[in-house]
Each structure stands twice: as structure tokens, then as C-alpha cells.
Amino acid sequence: MKKIFSSLILICLFVQAMAQDARRNVRGTVRDANGAIPGVTIFEKDVPSNGTTTTETGTFNLSVRGKSNILVFKFVGYLQQEVNIAGKSEINVTLQQDVKGLEEVMVVGYGRTTKLSNTVATSSVTGDEIRRVPTASLQNALVGKLPGFLAMQRSGQPGRDGAEFLIRGASTFSGNRNLTPLIIVDDVEFTGNFSDIDPEQVASVTILKDAASAAVYGIKGANGVIVVTTIRGQSGKAQIRLTSNYGRQGNSIRPRFLSAYDHARLRNDALESDGLPKEYTEEDLNHWKNGTDPYGHPDIDWWDELIRKSTTQTKNNLSITGGSDKMRYFISVGHLFQNGILKDFREPGSSVNPNYYLKRYNYRSNLDFQVTPTLDLGLDVSGYFGEENEPNTRGRANRNKIWFELYDYKALPPMAYPIYNPDGSFGAAPETVVTGNGAGNNIVGRLMKGGYRRDFENDMQVNIRASQKLNFIAPGLKLSALVSYSSNQGFSRDLGRTNFLSFIYNSKTETYTPLLPNTYRDEKYSLGSTATTVEKRLNTQLSLNYDTTFGKNHHVYALVLLNQFSETEGAALPENFRGYTFRLGYDFRKKYLIEFNGAYNGTDRFKSSNRYGFFPAVSGGWNIAEEPFFKNNVNFMDLLKIRGSIGMTGTDDINNTYQYLYEHVYNNGLGYNFGESPRSFAGIYEGVLGNENVSWEKELQWNVGTDMNFFKNKLSFTAEVFKRKRTDILLPRQSLSSIIGIGLPPSNLAQVSNRGFELNLNYNNKIGQFSYRINANTSVAKNRIDFMDEGVPPYPWLRQTGGQTNRELGYVTEGFYYDQADVDRSPLPVGPKPLPGDLKYKDLNNDGKIDPYDMAYNRYSNTPTTQYAMTLGGDWKGLSFSVTFQSATNFVLSQFAEAVTPFFGNLRQVHLDAWTPANRDNAKFPRISTMDNISNALSNPSDFWTVKGDYIKLRNAEVGYTVPRRITNSLRLQQVRIYANGSNLITWMLGPNLYDLDPEVSSRTEGGVYPTQRVYNVGLNVNF
């Protein structure tokens, strides 16, 4: 046995020695016209996994083991170069800059291409550009940087400040369906929250905008696709990167509420206008005006009492990347803390934190192994842990919204109660002052003693991939497989207390009356929690790729892919998907380009006989600048390409509301009585009919584009024109009368078209040592309802068909009733007679009265149709700066109730400009009233309450300094960069801000959303 073992060892040593002898080392230096280039990727042509990168001085050393004797040199911004090393052990390579920008790599679905070869509509941004924006949510960093990407940040609450986003607008209705694009991370559908992806892990983000780019995703691609590529390891010594950020965030816009004196004065005026007695005496008004009775007549600016000027946001990340020819790695861990804007109301010594906050921990490990010269393996493990907190204040109708209460006159007017009574106890108000049902106890007391509501989330994803080259069958043939498992777990924990001691203080008698007579001490906390919810998904992919060039002229590539997954959520029924994807492309000398894409896939959301659909697309392009007649005569133009595409995509993301519509429903109930002595037995009755033909929504898309580069890539220009036609949209029927006697299921009937264009202009140049860059882009996407089953309305202005989706219905205003004579001679609404100063509406059908037949749909919705952006940047001797302005137009914003209606909501400056007989010619607001009337924004919506939302924002700005290399070398560091940046810095509204809100908030809310945050940040980046 020992002899056998010894013989095996000798054989292994001999084989290893022979292998070492077969290898040889090649070393050298890589430079350009200005000197050495660090970070250049070098690998063998026939063994791409065997590679290295150049050092800071541009040198490299590579152990060669292939047979081609050709090394490939690649670096961003330079032309790829191949060097023959036969018989050489040392070489010097000079790379040429890619002044035309034609070799720029572009990410597409399940693959990559170059700017020269691309035929589809995409936009991309690098991770370095994303990291210049100090935001907690990834999508917020993309605004203004990607033509076709539209985002609206509806809230600034930690953990919920991620913007809603669309690609090329909306081509369907927002109700009961998800308009969010498909998210792909490293070729796998991402099931977590897009906002929770750590920008420090991102190499690039690409949006796929037309059918030819998204057709490979078939039934998932109609809303567009966002492809995220994460950073991967490179051969070479370990590089450690430490990034630390400290920011201060504050409200970008805040409302200014009137004082208690103005509230009381205007309420008296309103009561008098309504023909009712005044509520407050002159003595009351004098107390508030002079501040002579702070306990009996408090005047509290609740915003200043509850909200900080600024709070903290910190982000830290540590990553390590490196590897060898056998294994490459990228490992990253990050931490984010985003504090809330409330003041600290914790009781002394208490660990109960009632503030808003977000804590998030991200991790990622990307490992790549070369097992054999033809077999590569990969293992990616990523995820995050999240903890999101908010105060447990309950409040009116248990809304649990501090921001609503700040607007709520019935719960928190400025004269509600003193925060503390003279003896230090919590103040309270009698029901005659705080009239809101269930308005709750002292707001500061509820923050201090009410506890918290806390959500926990844990997301993990593991990807295992293998790639086997099949060159022995055909050069360029490769078989790949991927298995991905993801798990998302979430649960909540609530700590609450309903009752605590507070007292109504009478300043005249100096007596205290408990608000809750039967409460003798603060209640104990009660702890509640929800069961853990778990979402699991198992995704498998198997693909065959082919990419080769025949005779240097004919480039052919192809892809065949099987993709399937099964997803379960708790004990619910699983969701299953299976798809087959193909791609076939050809180009001749990169001049004439054509590509066919498609998918045949389906889902069990639909009946077994109607689950699968085919989604084909074709795209083509002509590189005119590669033609000899052009290349030889037009020297200033490096690229001129025209391209076009047409194809079909779909979406099955219709939420659970429309799932399993093909089943006929029967319900329990409507019992029967039997016998002479009636006895009731439970029965069954027919419910909503099934729709056996229910199917996914389908979208036919056209796109025509052109790409141009001028003056050695100093100037580049891209233009796109597109049209999208969404059909088979699921909506309930509205044309059939209820007299039919049975519920009807939604049907695939509605149609929406969406058309627009995009322009993108880049200019880069250099003056001496100062280099600068300018980017300007615009996106336009306007949709139109071509058909919906809405029946035949009595008047054309009541028809939704022909207009945008998701518009609001309201009266058309003609100013205010000027005087009583104007009221007497005008058409009047059904119900109480209006008074001078009330809103005056148009009688659209000329029937002499104002009723719902005089309501019309607004021209625009709450989603912008047009977006502009401009980025300016420059670099000089280590100093750098960048500034991004962004604008959105052609959308509207409306609110109601507490947001604007007097004495539902607290009064603001706009209410001082309300109609009165004295200022009737200059009034900006209807007559203030204490009663429901024709002007009420909730019961009588009108275009007066629908304001122009157009805005311009200074989205982000950054100034940075890179420490000179001679200093970092002396510190044994590779690079040190110090920077200061900010986001949401300035907002200019292009119309009156009636609601004192950020223009990106959602429409038709009752006021009080967590304000969008302005962030100022300083950061340090160190590379070891």
C-alpha cells in the first residue's frame, strides 16, 4: 500500500513539473501617449479566464498556458488590442484611445454588445456616476441620468423614500396592476426592493426601452426592463476600498401654518359669512394676539415643536476585490442609517425609540472560478437586513400619521392645548377645541409614551452558475447553467400604549381636569407582533450561446435559453413560470446589422390551455459611417447609424386581484328555510362568472433611432422615436347594466397607445488641464386610451376614451361668484344655494344647472409626460465637480380635506388671500366657510384644486478632490478622494404651490406626507 501511495505522489509531482515547464511567464508595460496605464485587463485569447491587470506603474506579469500565443489588452476608453507573444518573454504595449467611442460595451438582456453593433433602444449609467448621489434608494440616483426613465419621489420617509418609476411612461391603467419595470440583477429577476440594492455594489444600470431589447423577457417585458450589473473581481492583488459618508438631511419644502390668532380671527369671519354666531370673543383674540395667556390660550407652532431642522444619514462600505487566474472575487459589506426628522422625544433613560428611522446592512460576495481551461463556475451570495421604524401615535381613525395630524385642524390646531401645563403635566384639550373623533391624547405625550411600530426584513439570494465552452463542437459555442434561490422574510413588532395621564388646565380657575377620568397612571406597554412571512423562489436557467466571425466579415451570434421559476409565499399557492428565449443576430463588417429576438413563455395565472404566448421582435441597423463613400469624405463624423425595431412584449403582473379569473365562483350564504317550523340551512349562490379566455396584456412596440458621434467622440447625439400599443388590458365591464343580475369578470378589452421621443446629447472636451463634460437629455411619453368598455356617456367631456389614463374628474371653474347679483343670474348647483365668493362652475351642457353632468376630465394626470435634464461636470488637477438639473412638466397635482379645506385642515398663507367683499377682484382662494359647500375639494372636486405640477430641481451636485499620487504613495495608499455632495437641493415650481408640498407627491390625498428630504453629505473614499 505504501508503494502504491508513493508511486502516486511521484506521478503527481512529475505531472506538476511538466505543467510548470510547459508554462512561461510574460511580463511587460502598458502605456498610452501620456504614460503608463494602471488597471488594464490582460488575458490569453484562447484562455480568457487566465488573466491579470497592470499595476500602478503599468507593469504586468502573466503565466501563459494557452496555445494561441496571443494576449488581449482591454481598458475602458481604449481600443482593444491583440499582441502576438510567440518567442517573447517581455513586451511593451501602447494602447490607442477609442476616440470614436465605438467599442463602448453596452449591456442588453442576457448579453452584451458594443455601441457600434447595437440595434436596440437602451440607456445606461455607470456605478461611479450613481455613487455621486447621496441617497438611500438606488432609483433616486438615476433621475435625470437615463433618457426614458421617469421617477416621482412620493415620500421622504426612511425606508419608503424610493421613487415610483416608469420606463417611457405608462401604457396601461394603474389600478390593480404593477407598472414597475422588470428588475434583472446579474441575469436573474430580482425579487427584493429595488431601493435596497447598495449602489456600492453596482457596476452599471441599463434600461431596456423597446421590444427588441425586452422581448427576450417575453411576458415580463412590457413595462420595460432595468438590468443591474454588479461589480466582479479582477485578477491581481487584493484591492481594498473603504467609503464613508456622513450627511445631514432636512425638509426640501415645509408648510407655514398661521398663528392661533389668525386661525381664530378667520374662523369668526367664516362663521359670520355662514350666518352663524362667532366662536371667539375679543378677549380670546387679544390673548392670542398678545400672548398673555399661554396656558389658557396657547399658540403652538406644531411643526417647529415636533420637527427638527435636520437629522443624520450615514453610509459606510468596505469592499475587497482581486484574484488570480484560477479564482477572482469581489466582497462587499455596507451599512446605512437614515434617521427620522422628528425631534427626540424619548423618555429619560428609555431605550424605546419613537422616531422614524431605517437601518440596513447589505452584503455581497461574487466569486468566479476557472476549474479547467473550458469550464468556469460562479457563486454569488447577496442580500440585506433591514429594520424600519415609525412612531406608534395612532391618532384620529388610527391613521398613525404625524404628518396628517400637523395638517388636521380637528386634532391639532395651534390653539389645541399647551404641550405642558404649569405643573409639568401633559396638557390636553376639551372636545370643544379638539373636535376630531378619536383625535387622541397630547401629541408629544403620544410620541414620548406611545411606543413604535417596527418592520424587519431579511432578503437573501444565492446564484450558482456554470459555463462550459464547446469549442470542440464549434468555435464560440458555450453551454451555461444557473440555479438561483432567493428568500425574503419579513415580520413586524409593535410596542404600544393607549392611555397616559394628561390634564385640561383652566387658566382662570387654575384647576386641572383629567382628560381620561378613569385613568390613574400611565398604562404599561403592550407588545404585539405579526407572524413571519416568507417568500421563496427557485429559478433555473439553461442556455446555449454561439458567437463567431467567419472570414473577418460575417459575425454571427445566437442564444437559446430555458428559464423557469417557482415562487411561494407562506402557505399560498405557488406561482410558476416557464419560458423559452432565443436570439439570432448577424452583421457584415459591423455595417449591416440585423437581430431576431423572442420568447415563448407562460404562467399558471391563466388557464392551462391559454398559458403560453409568443413574443417575437426584430431589429436592424445600418452604420452609414462605416461605408467607404462616407468614411472617406466626412472626416468629422465618427458614427452615423440608423436603426429600428418592432416587436411584441407582454405582462402577467396583474396582482392577485385578477388572478384565477377563469374560475367560476360560488359563494356561501343566502340560507334556505325548510319545514312547517322554518329551519334555516346555509346555501350556495352563484357569484362572479368565470372568464375562460382571460389572458395577459400584450404590447406591440415600434422604435426608430439614430446614433451619431462627432469630432473623435467629443460630441455624441442619440435620438429615438417610439410608439407602443397595449391591448387586451384587463378591466371590469362598465357598459352592461346591473340588471343582468350576476357579477361579470374583468375582460381583456381595453387598449392604450403611448408614443413619444427621446433626445440625448453629450459633449466632452479639454482646455489645457481642464476637462469638462455636458449632458442634456429630454424624454416625452404621452399615452391615450384608445378603447375601454365605459359605455356611452351622455356628453363627450365625460368620456375617458381619447384622453390620458388616470385623469381626475372635476368641475370646470369660472372664478368666484362676484356678488349676489352674479349668483342670481348664474346656473346654480343642485343643493344649497351658493354665496358670493364660492367657486363658480361652467354649465357645460347648458341645462341651466350645475350637476355631475358638468364635470369633465382634466387634460393631464399626476404622471409627467415630459422630462428634461442637464448635467455639467469638470476635472482639473484632482479637483472635480458635477451638477444635475432636472425638470418634469405636463402633469397636475390635487389634494383635498385636511390638505386645503379650511377648518378641516389648519390654515396657511393661501387662506389669508381668500375671497372677501373687500378683495373680490384679487382673491386667490374661495370664501372661507365652516360648512360643506360647492367649493369643497372633496365633495365637489374641480380644476381649481388641480394645480400645475411642473418643476425644475437642482437634483444633485458634487465637488471632490483626489489627493495627489505622490502623497498617497508615501502613505502606502492607492487613492484617496474627499468629496461633498447633495441631492434635492433646490426646487422651483413653475406654478403656484397651493398646498406647500413637494410637486412629486401623489394626488388626491388628504394632506400630510413625510416631506422629501434635502441631503448635504461629505464623504471619504480610500483605496488600499
GROMACS .gro file of N, CA and C in nm, residues 453-525:
model
  219
  453ARG      N    1  -4.378   5.123   1.591
  453ARG     CA    2  -4.414   5.015   1.500
  453ARG      C    3  -4.291   4.986   1.416
  454ARG      N    4  -4.246   4.863   1.420
  454ARG     CA    5  -4.115   4.830   1.363
  454ARG      C    6  -4.128   4.711   1.268
  455ASP      N    7  -4.073   4.727   1.149
  455ASP     CA    8  -4.075   4.620   1.048
  455ASP      C    9  -3.932   4.571   1.024
  456PHE      N   10  -3.919   4.439   1.016
  456PHE     CA   11  -3.790   4.377   0.990
  456PHE      C   12  -3.799   4.302   0.857
  457GLU      N   13  -3.691   4.307   0.782
  457GLU     CA   14  -3.686   4.237   0.655
  457GLU      C   15  -3.550   4.175   0.635
  458ASN      N   16  -3.550   4.055   0.582
  458ASN     CA   17  -3.426   3.981   0.557
  458ASN      C   18  -3.436   3.922   0.417
  459ASP      N   19  -3.349   3.967   0.328
  459ASP     CA   20  -3.352   3.919   0.190
  459ASP      C   21  -3.218   3.854   0.158
  460MET      N   22  -3.223   3.737   0.097
  460MET     CA   23  -3.101   3.666   0.060
  460MET      C   24  -3.119   3.602  -0.076
  461GLN      N   25  -3.012   3.605  -0.155
  461GLN     CA   26  -3.015   3.542  -0.287
  461GLN      C   27  -2.882   3.471  -0.311
  462VAL      N   28  -2.891   3.349  -0.360
  462VAL     CA   29  -2.772   3.269  -0.392
  462VAL      C   30  -2.782   3.227  -0.539
  463ASN      N   31  -2.680   3.261  -0.615
  463ASN     CA   32  -2.672   3.222  -0.756
  463ASN      C   33  -2.552   3.130  -0.777
  464ILE      N   34  -2.577   3.017  -0.836
  464ILE     CA   35  -2.469   2.925  -0.874
  464ILE      C   36  -2.475   2.910  -1.026
  465ARG      N   37  -2.362   2.937  -1.091
  465ARG     CA   38  -2.361   2.932  -1.237
  465ARG      C   39  -2.241   2.854  -1.287
  466ALA      N   40  -2.258   2.794  -1.403
  466ALA     CA   41  -2.150   2.719  -1.467
  466ALA      C   42  -2.153   2.748  -1.615
  467SER      N   43  -2.034   2.753  -1.676
  467SER     CA   44  -2.021   2.781  -1.817
  467SER      C   45  -1.916   2.689  -1.878
  468GLN      N   46  -1.958   2.612  -1.975
  468GLN     CA   47  -1.869   2.515  -2.039
  468GLN      C   48  -1.853   2.552  -2.187
  469LYS      N   49  -1.729   2.579  -2.228
  469LYS     CA   50  -1.703   2.605  -2.369
  469LYS      C   51  -1.707   2.475  -2.448
  470LEU      N   52  -1.769   2.483  -2.564
  470LEU     CA   53  -1.783   2.366  -2.650
  470LEU      C   54  -1.712   2.391  -2.784
  471ASN      N   55  -1.592   2.444  -2.775
  471ASN     CA   56  -1.518   2.475  -2.897
  471ASN      C   57  -1.485   2.351  -2.979
  472PHE      N   58  -1.485   2.235  -2.913
  472PHE     CA   59  -1.455   2.112  -2.987
  472PHE      C   60  -1.571   2.076  -3.081
  473ILE      N   61  -1.690   2.134  -3.051
  473ILE     CA   62  -1.802   2.115  -3.142
  473ILE      C   63  -1.804   2.225  -3.248
  474ALA      N   64  -1.794   2.350  -3.200
  474ALA     CA   65  -1.790   2.465  -3.291
  474ALA      C   66  -1.726   2.581  -3.216
  475PRO      N   67  -1.633   2.653  -3.278
  475PRO     CA   68  -1.573   2.768  -3.212
  475PRO      C   69  -1.678   2.872  -3.174
  476GLY      N   70  -1.671   2.920  -3.048
  476GLY     CA   71  -1.766   3.019  -3.000
  476GLY      C   72  -1.892   2.963  -2.940
  477LEU      N   73  -1.901   2.832  -2.926
  477LEU     CA   74  -2.019   2.768  -2.868
  477LEU      C   75  -1.998   2.748  -2.719
  478LYS      N   76  -2.099   2.782  -2.640
  478LYS     CA   77  -2.085   2.775  -2.494
  478LYS      C   78  -2.217   2.734  -2.433
  479LEU      N   79  -2.211   2.642  -2.337
  479LEU     CA   80  -2.328   2.594  -2.264
  479LEU      C   81  -2.321   2.650  -2.121
  480SER      N   82  -2.428   2.712  -2.076
  480SER     CA   83  -2.430   2.773  -1.944
  480SER      C   84  -2.552   2.727  -1.866
  481ALA      N   85  -2.536   2.718  -1.737
  481ALA     CA   86  -2.647   2.683  -1.648
  481ALA      C   87  -2.642   2.771  -1.524
  482LEU      N   88  -2.759   2.798  -1.470
  482LEU     CA   89  -2.768   2.882  -1.350
  482LEU      C   90  -2.881   2.830  -1.262
  483VAL      N   91  -2.853   2.826  -1.133
  483VAL     CA   92  -2.955   2.795  -1.033
  483VAL      C   93  -2.954   2.909  -0.932
  484SER      N   94  -3.070   2.967  -0.910
  484SER     CA   95  -3.080   3.080  -0.818
  484SER      C   96  -3.189   3.052  -0.715
  485TYR      N   97  -3.154   3.078  -0.590
  485TYR     CA   98  -3.252   3.063  -0.482
  485TYR      C   99  -3.257   3.195  -0.406
  486SER      N  100  -3.377   3.246  -0.387
  486SER     CA  101  -3.394   3.370  -0.311
  486SER      C  102  -3.498   3.351  -0.203
  487SER      N  103  -3.479   3.421  -0.095
  487SER     CA  104  -3.570   3.413   0.019
  487SER      C  105  -3.585   3.552   0.078
  488ASN      N  106  -3.710   3.592   0.097
  488ASN     CA  107  -3.739   3.720   0.159
  488ASN      C  108  -3.831   3.697   0.277
  489GLN      N  109  -3.784   3.736   0.395
  489GLN     CA  110  -3.861   3.716   0.517
  489GLN      C  111  -3.890   3.850   0.580
  490GLY      N  112  -4.008   3.865   0.634
  490GLY     CA  113  -4.044   3.989   0.699
  490GLY      C  114  -4.139   3.966   0.815
  491PHE      N  115  -4.125   4.045   0.918
  491PHE     CA  116  -4.221   4.042   1.029
  491PHE      C  117  -4.218   4.179   1.096
  492SER      N  118  -4.316   4.205   1.177
  492SER     CA  119  -4.326   4.335   1.244
  492SER      C  120  -4.340   4.315   1.394
  493ARG      N  121  -4.299   4.416   1.467
  493ARG     CA  122  -4.307   4.417   1.612
  493ARG      C  123  -4.358   4.555   1.654
  494ASP      N  124  -4.467   4.556   1.731
  494ASP     CA  125  -4.528   4.681   1.775
  494ASP      C  126  -4.522   4.690   1.926
  495LEU      N  127  -4.478   4.804   1.974
  495LEU     CA  128  -4.481   4.833   2.117
  495LEU      C  129  -4.571   4.953   2.136
  496GLY      N  130  -4.679   4.938   2.211
  496GLY     CA  131  -4.777   5.044   2.219
  496GLY      C  132  -4.834   5.067   2.356
  497ARG      N  133  -4.887   5.188   2.373
  497ARG     CA  134  -4.956   5.224   2.497
  497ARG      C  135  -5.066   5.322   2.459
  498THR      N  136  -5.190   5.291   2.496
  498THR     CA  137  -5.303   5.373   2.454
  498THR      C  138  -5.324   5.493   2.545
  499ASN      N  139  -5.326   5.473   2.675
  499ASN     CA  140  -5.366   5.577   2.769
  499ASN      C  141  -5.251   5.618   2.861
  500PHE      N  142  -5.241   5.747   2.882
  500PHE     CA  143  -5.146   5.801   2.979
  500PHE      C  144  -5.208   5.929   3.037
  501LEU      N  145  -5.149   5.978   3.143
  501LEU     CA  146  -5.207   6.091   3.215
  501LEU      C  147  -5.184   6.222   3.141
  502SER      N  148  -5.293   6.299   3.127
  502SER     CA  149  -5.286   6.436   3.076
  502SER      C  150  -5.404   6.512   3.134
  503PHE      N  151  -5.392   6.645   3.138
  503PHE     CA  152  -5.491   6.724   3.211
  503PHE      C  153  -5.529   6.850   3.133
  504ILE      N  154  -5.659   6.881   3.142
  504ILE     CA  155  -5.709   7.006   3.085
  504ILE      C  156  -5.694   7.113   3.192
  505TYR      N  157  -5.615   7.215   3.160
  505TYR     CA  158  -5.586   7.320   3.259
  505TYR      C  159  -5.673   7.441   3.233
  506ASN      N  160  -5.743   7.487   3.337
  506ASN     CA  161  -5.824   7.609   3.330
  506ASN      C  162  -5.742   7.722   3.389
  507SER      N  163  -5.700   7.814   3.301
  507SER     CA  164  -5.610   7.921   3.347
  507SER      C  165  -5.682   8.024   3.434
  508LYS      N  166  -5.815   8.028   3.424
  508LYS     CA  167  -5.889   8.124   3.507
  508LYS      C  168  -5.903   8.074   3.649
  509THR      N  169  -5.935   7.945   3.663
  509THR     CA  170  -5.954   7.889   3.796
  509THR      C  171  -5.831   7.815   3.847
  510GLU      N  172  -5.731   7.801   3.756
  510GLU     CA  173  -5.607   7.730   3.789
  510GLU      C  174  -5.636   7.589   3.841
  511THR      N  175  -5.730   7.523   3.773
  511THR     CA  176  -5.766   7.386   3.810
  511THR      C  177  -5.729   7.290   3.698
  512TYR      N  178  -5.713   7.162   3.736
  512TYR     CA  179  -5.674   7.058   3.642
  512TYR      C  180  -5.785   6.952   3.635
  513THR      N  181  -5.826   6.918   3.515
  513THR     CA  182  -5.926   6.815   3.494
  513THR      C  183  -5.864   6.705   3.409
  514PRO      N  184  -5.865   6.582   3.459
  514PRO     CA  185  -5.804   6.475   3.378
  514PRO      C  186  -5.880   6.454   3.247
  515LEU      N  187  -5.805   6.436   3.138
  515LEU     CA  188  -5.868   6.408   3.008
  515LEU      C  189  -5.937   6.273   3.012
  516LEU      N  190  -5.874   6.175   3.081
  516LEU     CA  191  -5.930   6.041   3.093
  516LEU      C  192  -5.960   6.017   3.240
  517PRO      N  193  -6.084   6.042   3.284
  517PRO     CA  194  -6.116   6.037   3.427
  517PRO      C  195  -6.089   5.902   3.492
  518ASN      N  196  -6.095   5.796   3.415
  518ASN     CA  197  -6.077   5.663   3.473
  518ASN      C  198  -5.934   5.611   3.460
  519THR      N  199  -5.843   5.697   3.419
  519THR     CA  200  -5.702   5.659   3.408
  519THR      C  201  -5.626   5.725   3.523
  520TYR      N  202  -5.561   5.643   3.606
  520TYR     CA  203  -5.496   5.695   3.726
  520TYR      C  204  -5.344   5.688   3.716
  521ARG      N  205  -5.293   5.619   3.617
  521ARG     CA  206  -5.149   5.616   3.592
  521ARG      C  207  -5.128   5.572   3.446
  522ASP      N  208  -5.008   5.594   3.400
  522ASP     CA  209  -4.977   5.553   3.263
  522ASP      C  210  -4.990   5.402   3.249
  523GLU      N  211  -5.053   5.360   3.139
  523GLU     CA  212  -5.063   5.217   3.113
  523GLU      C  213  -4.926   5.156   3.087
  524LYS      N  214  -4.918   5.026   3.107
  524LYS     CA  215  -4.798   4.954   3.067
  524LYS      C  216  -4.796   4.937   2.915
  525TYR      N  217  -4.676   4.919   2.864
  525TYR     CA  218  -4.665   4.889   2.721
  525TYR      C  219  -4.726   4.753   2.692
   0.00000   0.00000   0.00000
